[in-house]
Coordinates of C-alpha atoms in Angstrom, one line a residue:
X888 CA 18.5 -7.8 -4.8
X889 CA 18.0 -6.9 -0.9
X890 CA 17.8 -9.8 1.7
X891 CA 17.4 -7.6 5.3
X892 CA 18.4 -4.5 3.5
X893 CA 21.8 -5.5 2.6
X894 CA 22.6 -6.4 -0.8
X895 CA 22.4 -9.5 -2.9
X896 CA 23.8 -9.9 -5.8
X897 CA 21.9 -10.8 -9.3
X898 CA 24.0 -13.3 -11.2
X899 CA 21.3 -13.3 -14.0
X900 CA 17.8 -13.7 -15.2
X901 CA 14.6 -12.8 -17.6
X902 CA 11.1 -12.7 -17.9
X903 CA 8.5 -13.2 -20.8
X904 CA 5.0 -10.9 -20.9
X905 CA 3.1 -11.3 -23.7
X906 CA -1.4 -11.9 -24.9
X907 CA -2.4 -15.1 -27.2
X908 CA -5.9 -14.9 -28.0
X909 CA -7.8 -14.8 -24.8
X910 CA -4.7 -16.2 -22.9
X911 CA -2.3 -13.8 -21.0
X912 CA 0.7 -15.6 -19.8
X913 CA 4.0 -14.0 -17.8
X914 CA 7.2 -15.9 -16.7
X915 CA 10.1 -14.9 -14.6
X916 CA 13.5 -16.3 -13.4
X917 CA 15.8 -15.2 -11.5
X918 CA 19.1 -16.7 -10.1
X919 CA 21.0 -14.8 -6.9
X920 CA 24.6 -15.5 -5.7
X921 CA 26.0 -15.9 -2.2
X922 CA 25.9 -12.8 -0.2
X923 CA 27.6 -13.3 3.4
X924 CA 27.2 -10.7 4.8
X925 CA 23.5 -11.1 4.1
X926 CA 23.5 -14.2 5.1
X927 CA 22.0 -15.3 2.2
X928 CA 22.7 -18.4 0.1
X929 CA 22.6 -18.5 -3.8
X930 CA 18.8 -19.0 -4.8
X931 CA 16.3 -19.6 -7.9
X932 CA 13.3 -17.8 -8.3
X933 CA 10.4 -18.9 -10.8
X934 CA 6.9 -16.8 -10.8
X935 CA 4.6 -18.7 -13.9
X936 CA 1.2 -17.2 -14.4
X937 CA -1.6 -17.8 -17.3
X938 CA -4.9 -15.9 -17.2
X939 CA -7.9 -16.4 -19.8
X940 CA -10.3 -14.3 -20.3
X941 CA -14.1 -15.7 -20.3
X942 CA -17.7 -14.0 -21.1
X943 CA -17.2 -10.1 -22.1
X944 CA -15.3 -9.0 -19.0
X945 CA -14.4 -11.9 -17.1
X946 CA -11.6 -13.8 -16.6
X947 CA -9.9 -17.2 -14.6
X948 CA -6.5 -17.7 -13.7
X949 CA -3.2 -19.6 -12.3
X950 CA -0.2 -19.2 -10.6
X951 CA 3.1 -20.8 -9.6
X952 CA 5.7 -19.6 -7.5
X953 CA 8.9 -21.5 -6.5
X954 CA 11.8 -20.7 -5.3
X955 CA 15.1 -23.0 -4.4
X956 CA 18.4 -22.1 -1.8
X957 CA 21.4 -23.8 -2.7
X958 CA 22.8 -24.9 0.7
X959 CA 26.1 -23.1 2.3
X960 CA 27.9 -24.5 4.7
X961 CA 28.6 -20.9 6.4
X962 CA 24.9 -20.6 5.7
X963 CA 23.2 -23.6 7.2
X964 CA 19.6 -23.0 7.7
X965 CA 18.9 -20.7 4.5
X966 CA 18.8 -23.6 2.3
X967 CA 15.3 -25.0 0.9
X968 CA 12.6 -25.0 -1.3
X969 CA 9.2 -23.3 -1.1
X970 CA 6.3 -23.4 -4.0
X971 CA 2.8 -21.9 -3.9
X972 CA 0.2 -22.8 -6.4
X973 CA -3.2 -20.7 -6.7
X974 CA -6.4 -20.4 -8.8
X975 CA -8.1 -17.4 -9.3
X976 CA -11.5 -15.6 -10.8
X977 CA -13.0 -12.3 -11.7
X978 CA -16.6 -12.2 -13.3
X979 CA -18.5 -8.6 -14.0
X980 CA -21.5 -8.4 -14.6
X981 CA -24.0 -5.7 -16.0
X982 CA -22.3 -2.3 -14.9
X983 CA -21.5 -2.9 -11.4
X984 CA -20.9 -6.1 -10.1
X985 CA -18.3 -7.9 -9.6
X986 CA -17.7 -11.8 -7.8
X987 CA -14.1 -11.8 -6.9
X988 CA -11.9 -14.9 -5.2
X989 CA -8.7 -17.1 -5.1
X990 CA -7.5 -19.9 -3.3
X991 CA -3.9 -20.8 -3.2
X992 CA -1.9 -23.6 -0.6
X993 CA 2.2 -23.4 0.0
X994 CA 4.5 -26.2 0.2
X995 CA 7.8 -25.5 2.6
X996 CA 9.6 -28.5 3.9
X997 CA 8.7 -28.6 7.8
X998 CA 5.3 -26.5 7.2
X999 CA 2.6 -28.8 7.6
X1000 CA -1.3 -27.8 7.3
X1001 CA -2.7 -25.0 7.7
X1002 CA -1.2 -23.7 4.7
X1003 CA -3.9 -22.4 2.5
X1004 CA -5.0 -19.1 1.8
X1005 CA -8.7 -17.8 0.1
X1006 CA -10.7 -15.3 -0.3
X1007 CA -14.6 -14.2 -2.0
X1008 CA -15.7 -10.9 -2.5
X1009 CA -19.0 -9.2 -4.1
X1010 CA -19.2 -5.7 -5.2
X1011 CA -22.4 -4.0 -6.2
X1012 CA -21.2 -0.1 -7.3
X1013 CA -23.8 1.4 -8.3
X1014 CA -24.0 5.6 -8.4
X1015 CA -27.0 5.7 -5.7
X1016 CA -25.8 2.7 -4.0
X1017 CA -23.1 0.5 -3.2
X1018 CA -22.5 -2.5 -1.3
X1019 CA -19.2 -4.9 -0.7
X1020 CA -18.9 -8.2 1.1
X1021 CA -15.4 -9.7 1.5
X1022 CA -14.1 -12.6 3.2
X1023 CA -10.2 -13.3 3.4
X1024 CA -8.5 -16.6 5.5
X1025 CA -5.1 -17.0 5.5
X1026 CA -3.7 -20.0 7.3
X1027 CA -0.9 -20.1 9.7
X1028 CA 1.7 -21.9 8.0
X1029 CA 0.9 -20.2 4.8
X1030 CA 4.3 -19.1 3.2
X1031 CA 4.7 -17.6 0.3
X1032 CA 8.5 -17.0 0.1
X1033 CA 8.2 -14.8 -3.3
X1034 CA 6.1 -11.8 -2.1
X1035 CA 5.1 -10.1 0.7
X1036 CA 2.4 -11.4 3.4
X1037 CA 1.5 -8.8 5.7
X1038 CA -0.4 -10.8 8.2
X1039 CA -0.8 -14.6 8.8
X1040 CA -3.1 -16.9 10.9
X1041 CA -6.4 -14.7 10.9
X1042 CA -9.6 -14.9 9.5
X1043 CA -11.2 -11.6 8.0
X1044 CA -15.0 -10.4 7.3
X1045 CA -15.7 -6.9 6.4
X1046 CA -18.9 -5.6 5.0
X1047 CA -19.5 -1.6 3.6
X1048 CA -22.3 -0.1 2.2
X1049 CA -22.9 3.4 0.5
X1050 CA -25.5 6.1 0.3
X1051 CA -25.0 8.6 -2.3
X1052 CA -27.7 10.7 -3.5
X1053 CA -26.9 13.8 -5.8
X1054 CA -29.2 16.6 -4.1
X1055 CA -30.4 19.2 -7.4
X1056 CA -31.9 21.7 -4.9
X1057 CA -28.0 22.7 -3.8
X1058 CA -26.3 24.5 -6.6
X1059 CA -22.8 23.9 -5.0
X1060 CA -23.4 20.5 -3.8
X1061 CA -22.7 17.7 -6.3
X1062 CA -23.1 14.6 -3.8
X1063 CA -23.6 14.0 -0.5
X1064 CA -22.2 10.1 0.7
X1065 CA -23.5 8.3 3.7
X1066 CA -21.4 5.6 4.5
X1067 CA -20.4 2.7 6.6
X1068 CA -18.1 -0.2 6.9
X1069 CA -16.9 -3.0 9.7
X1070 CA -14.2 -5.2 9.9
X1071 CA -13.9 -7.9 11.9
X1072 CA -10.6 -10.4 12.2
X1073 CA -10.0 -13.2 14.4
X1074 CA -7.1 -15.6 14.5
X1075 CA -8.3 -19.3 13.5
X1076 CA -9.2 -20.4 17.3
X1077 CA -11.9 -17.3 16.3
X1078 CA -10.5 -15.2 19.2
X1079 CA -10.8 -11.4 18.3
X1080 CA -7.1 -9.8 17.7
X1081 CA -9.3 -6.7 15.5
X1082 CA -12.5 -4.6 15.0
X1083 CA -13.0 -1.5 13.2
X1084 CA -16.1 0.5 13.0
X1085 CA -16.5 3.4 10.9
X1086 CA -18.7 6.2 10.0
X1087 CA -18.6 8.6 7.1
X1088 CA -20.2 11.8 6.0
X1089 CA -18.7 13.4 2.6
X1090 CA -19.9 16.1 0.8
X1091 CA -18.3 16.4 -2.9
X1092 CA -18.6 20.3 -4.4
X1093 CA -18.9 21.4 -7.9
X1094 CA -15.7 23.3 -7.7
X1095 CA -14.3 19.7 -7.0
X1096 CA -13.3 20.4 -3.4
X1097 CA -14.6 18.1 -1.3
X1098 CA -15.1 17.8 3.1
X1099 CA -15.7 14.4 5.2
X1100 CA -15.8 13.9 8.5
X1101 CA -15.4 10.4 9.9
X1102 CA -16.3 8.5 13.0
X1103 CA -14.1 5.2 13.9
X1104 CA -14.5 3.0 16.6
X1105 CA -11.8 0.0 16.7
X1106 CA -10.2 -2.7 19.2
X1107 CA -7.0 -3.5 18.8
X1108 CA -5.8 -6.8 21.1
X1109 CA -2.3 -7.3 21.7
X1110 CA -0.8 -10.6 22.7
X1111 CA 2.7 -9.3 23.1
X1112 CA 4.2 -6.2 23.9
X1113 CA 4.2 -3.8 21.5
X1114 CA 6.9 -1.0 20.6
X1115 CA 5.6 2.3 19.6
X1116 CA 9.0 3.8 20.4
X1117 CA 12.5 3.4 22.3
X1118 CA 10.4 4.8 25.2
X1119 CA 6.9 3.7 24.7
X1120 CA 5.9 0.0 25.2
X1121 CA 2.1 -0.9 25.5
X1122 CA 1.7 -4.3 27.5
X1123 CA -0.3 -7.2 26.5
X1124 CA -4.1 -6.9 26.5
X1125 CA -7.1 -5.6 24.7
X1126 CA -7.8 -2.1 23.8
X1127 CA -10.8 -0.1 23.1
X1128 CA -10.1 3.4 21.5
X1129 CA -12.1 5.7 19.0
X1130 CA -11.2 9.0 17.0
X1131 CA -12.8 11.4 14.7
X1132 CA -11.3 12.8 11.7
X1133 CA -12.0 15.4 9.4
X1134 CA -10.3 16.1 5.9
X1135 CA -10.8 19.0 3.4
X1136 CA -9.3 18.3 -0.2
X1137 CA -8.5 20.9 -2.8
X1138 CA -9.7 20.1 -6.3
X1139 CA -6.9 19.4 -8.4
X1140 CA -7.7 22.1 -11.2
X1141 CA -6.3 24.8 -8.7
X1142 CA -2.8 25.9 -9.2
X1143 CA -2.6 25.4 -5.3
X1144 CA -4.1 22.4 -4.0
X1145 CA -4.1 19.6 -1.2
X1146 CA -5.8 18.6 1.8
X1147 CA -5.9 19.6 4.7
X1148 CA -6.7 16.9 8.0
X1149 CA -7.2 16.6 11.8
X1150 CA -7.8 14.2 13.6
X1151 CA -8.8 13.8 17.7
X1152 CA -9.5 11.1 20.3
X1153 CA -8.4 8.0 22.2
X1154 CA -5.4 5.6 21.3
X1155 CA -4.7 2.7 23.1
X1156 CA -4.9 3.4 26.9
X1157 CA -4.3 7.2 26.1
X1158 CA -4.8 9.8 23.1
X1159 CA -4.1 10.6 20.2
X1160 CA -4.0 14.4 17.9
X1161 CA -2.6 14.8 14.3
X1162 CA -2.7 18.0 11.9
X1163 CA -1.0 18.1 8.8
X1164 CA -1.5 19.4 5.2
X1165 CA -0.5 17.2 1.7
X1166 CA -0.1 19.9 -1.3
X1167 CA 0.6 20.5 -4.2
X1168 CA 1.9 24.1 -6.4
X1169 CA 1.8 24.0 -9.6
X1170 CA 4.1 27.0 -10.9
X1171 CA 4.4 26.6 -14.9
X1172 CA 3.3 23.4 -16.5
X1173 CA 6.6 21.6 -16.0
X1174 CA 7.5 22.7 -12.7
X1175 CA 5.3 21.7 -9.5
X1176 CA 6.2 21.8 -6.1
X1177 CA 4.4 18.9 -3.3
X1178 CA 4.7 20.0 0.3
X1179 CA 4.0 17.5 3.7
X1180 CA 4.2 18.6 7.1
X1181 CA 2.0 16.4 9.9
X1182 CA 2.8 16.2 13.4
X1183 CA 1.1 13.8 15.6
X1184 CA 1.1 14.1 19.4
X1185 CA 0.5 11.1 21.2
X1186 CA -0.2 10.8 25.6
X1187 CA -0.2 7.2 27.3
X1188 CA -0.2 6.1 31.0
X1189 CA 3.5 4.9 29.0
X1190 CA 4.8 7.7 27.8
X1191 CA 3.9 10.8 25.6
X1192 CA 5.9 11.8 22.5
X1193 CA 5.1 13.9 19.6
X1194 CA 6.0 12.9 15.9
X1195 CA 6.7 15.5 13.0
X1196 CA 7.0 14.3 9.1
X1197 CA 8.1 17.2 6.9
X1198 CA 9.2 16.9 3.6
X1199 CA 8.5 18.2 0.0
X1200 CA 8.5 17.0 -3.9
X1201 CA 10.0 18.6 -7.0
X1202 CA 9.6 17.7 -10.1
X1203 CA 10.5 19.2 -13.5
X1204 CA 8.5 17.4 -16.8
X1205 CA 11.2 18.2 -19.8
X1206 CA 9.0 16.4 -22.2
X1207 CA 5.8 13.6 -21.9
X1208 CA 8.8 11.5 -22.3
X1209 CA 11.3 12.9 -19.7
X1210 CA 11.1 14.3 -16.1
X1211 CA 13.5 15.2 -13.2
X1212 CA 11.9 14.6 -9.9
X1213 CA 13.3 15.1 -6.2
X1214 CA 12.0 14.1 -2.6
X1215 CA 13.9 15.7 0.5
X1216 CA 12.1 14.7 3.9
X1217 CA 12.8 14.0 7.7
X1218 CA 10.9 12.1 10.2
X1219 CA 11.3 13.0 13.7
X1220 CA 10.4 9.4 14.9
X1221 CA 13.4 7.8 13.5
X1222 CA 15.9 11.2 13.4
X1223 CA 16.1 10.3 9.4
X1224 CA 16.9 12.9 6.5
X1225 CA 16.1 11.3 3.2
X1226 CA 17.6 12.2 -0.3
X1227 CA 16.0 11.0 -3.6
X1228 CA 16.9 12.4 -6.7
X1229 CA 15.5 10.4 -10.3
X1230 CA 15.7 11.3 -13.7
X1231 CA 14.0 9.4 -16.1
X1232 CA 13.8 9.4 -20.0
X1233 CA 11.9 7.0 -22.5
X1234 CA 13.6 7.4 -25.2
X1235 CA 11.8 4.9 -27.2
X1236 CA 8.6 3.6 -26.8
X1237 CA 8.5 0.6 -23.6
X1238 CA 12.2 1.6 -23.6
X1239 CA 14.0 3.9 -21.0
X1240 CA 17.0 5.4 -19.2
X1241 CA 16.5 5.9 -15.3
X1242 CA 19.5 7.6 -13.4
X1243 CA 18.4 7.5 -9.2
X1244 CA 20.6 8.8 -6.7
X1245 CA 19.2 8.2 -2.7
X1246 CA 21.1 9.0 0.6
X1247 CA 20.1 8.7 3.9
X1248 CA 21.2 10.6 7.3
X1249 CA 20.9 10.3 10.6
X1250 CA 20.3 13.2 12.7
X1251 CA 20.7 12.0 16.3
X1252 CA 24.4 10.8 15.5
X1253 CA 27.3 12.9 16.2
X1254 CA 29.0 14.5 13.3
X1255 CA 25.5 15.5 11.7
X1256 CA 25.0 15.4 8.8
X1257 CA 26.3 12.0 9.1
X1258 CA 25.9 9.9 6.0
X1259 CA 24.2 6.3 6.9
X1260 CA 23.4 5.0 3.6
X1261 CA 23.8 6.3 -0.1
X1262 CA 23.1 4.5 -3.4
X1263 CA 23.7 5.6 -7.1
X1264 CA 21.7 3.7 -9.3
X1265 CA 21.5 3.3 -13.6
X1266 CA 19.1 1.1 -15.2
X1267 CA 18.8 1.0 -18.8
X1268 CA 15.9 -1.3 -20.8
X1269 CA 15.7 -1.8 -24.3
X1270 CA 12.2 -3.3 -25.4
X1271 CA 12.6 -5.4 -28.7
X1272 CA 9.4 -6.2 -31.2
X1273 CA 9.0 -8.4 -33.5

């Protein structure tokens, strides 16, 4: 386990997957030890979830989550309980809609109201036309300790709809897409913190390549300072900024393909450029090659700096049940070289053997390359039937 990337020790646990009849129903548990220099106390953790499937291609839901602290007297503060129960449902009907939603509260001991999260959707997906409709609150003290909750205290509407006729006059053309989209999200006083306008035109070839260019208009308010870098600090306030961005993609059938992107206009107070290129070589069927350079160059009445991502992907496929697969890259932005190295191999069905080695260094230290993190890693699952 990791508790603010230091690790946490795993004293034991399992979890149960498995389909009765229309019900699907998983269970996990987990128990951690004490980790000081973590500070992190020994804790439980219980995920329950039971879904059954209704009509042809429907289904409801629920779920529990819990988890417990056992109190340290080194640790005092990290002790408590936390539990989140939700309801959830999916119904499809015809082809291409779909009626989406959940709602689900959290109980944490001095965390009162406010603590509910929900959120409806409708999707119509049609080939011509397509339309989506989504509305997501998620309260304030809404805490769900076992997971990950980007954002809190905002209220979100976002609407798109899609234009897609398939022209037959234009050999080479295989669709054209007009689209649109907004996003709007408050916090729950209904004071605006975003907005997001956007604009597409894509064109998809019959060689599979395919071209957009997109127009996006946002506001972004800040109601603290905000850290792009060490030098870089936007102050508190509401911003108006727009870009445009085009993309071309490679089809995927090519023995060299990718995309290639830029984008141009305002950011913040100032503006904003980035070029890059994603690809991928494919050099006999088990050896391919996956490139990434982008560089981004960024001027504010704060500062200007210029940010540069390169890196690339190898991997080797022994067999459809074995691969080798490495990842070297640096980012200029935090001086960071990255090593990842993972072999994997299923030697049984549901079964398998992965091997990962990972290193990190920094390249603004002294003494470069200077090793800042490393991890060797083997995990080994048997999957028994019966």
């Amino acid at each position: 386990g990791l508790e603010g990337g230091q690790t946490v020790p795993i004293r034991g646990g399992g979890r149960l997957t498995g389909k009765a009849g229309d019900f699907t129903i998983g269970a996990l548990n987990i128990q951690t030890g004490d980790a000081q220099g973590a500070a992190a106390s020994a804790t439980n953790f219980t995920v329950l979830r039971v879904k059954r499937d209704i009509l042809r291609r429907s289904r409801i839901g629920g779920i529990f989550t819990g988890r417990s602290a056992r109190p340290m007297a080194a640790l005092e503060g990290d002790a408590g309980t936390n539990q989140v129960v939700g309801v959830d449902a999916a119904f499809a009907f015809y082809d291409n809609v779909n009626l989406t939603g959940y709602y689900a509260r959290s109980n944490t001991p001095g965390l009162a109201g406010d603590d509910a999260s929900y959120q409806s959707a409708f999707t119509y997906n049609g080939d011509l036309y397509a339309v989506q409709v989504d509305h997501l609150l998620v309260g304030d003290n809404f805490n769900p300790e076992i997971g990950f909750l980007r954002r809190d205290n905002f209220r979100r509407n976002f609407a798109q709809f899609r234009f897609s006729p398939r022209p037959r006059s234009i050999p080479w053309l295989r669709r054209m897409i007009y689209q649109g989209s907004f996003d709007y999200i408050t916090d729950m006083t209904g004071t605006l913190e975003t907005r997001e306008s956007k604009l597409r035109l894509e064109m998809e070839l019959e060689n599979s390549d395919r071209w957009y260019l997109q127009y996006t208009d946002s506001f972004e308010g800040l109601p603290e300072e905000f850290k792009l870098t060490s030098d870089v600090i936007l102050p508190v306030g509401g911003y108006s900024f727009s870009h445009l961005r085009t993309e071309y993609d490679f089809g995927a059938q090519r023995r060299v393909s990718g995309r290639l992107f830029y984008t141009r206009g305002t950011f913040y107070s100032g503006t904003r450029s980035d070029v890059g290129y994603q690809g991928r070589a494919v050099f006999t069927p088990q050896l391919a090659i996956e490139p990434r350079i982008s560089l981004s160059d960024v001027d504010l009445p704060q500062g200007s700096f210029t940010t540069t991502l390169l890196g690339t992907r190898a991997s080797f496929t022994v067999s459809p049940r074995m691969f080798l697969a490495a990842l070297l890259q640096f980012n200029s932005s935090s001086k960071a070289v990255d090593t990842n190295i993972r072999f994997r191999w299923e030697y049984e069905p549901g079964s398998d053997l992965f091997i990962v080695y990972s290193d990190g260094r920094d390249t603004g230290l002294e003494g470069f390359p200077r090793l800042e993190n490393r991890s060797f890693v083997v995990k080994f699952t048997r999957l028994f039937r019966f």
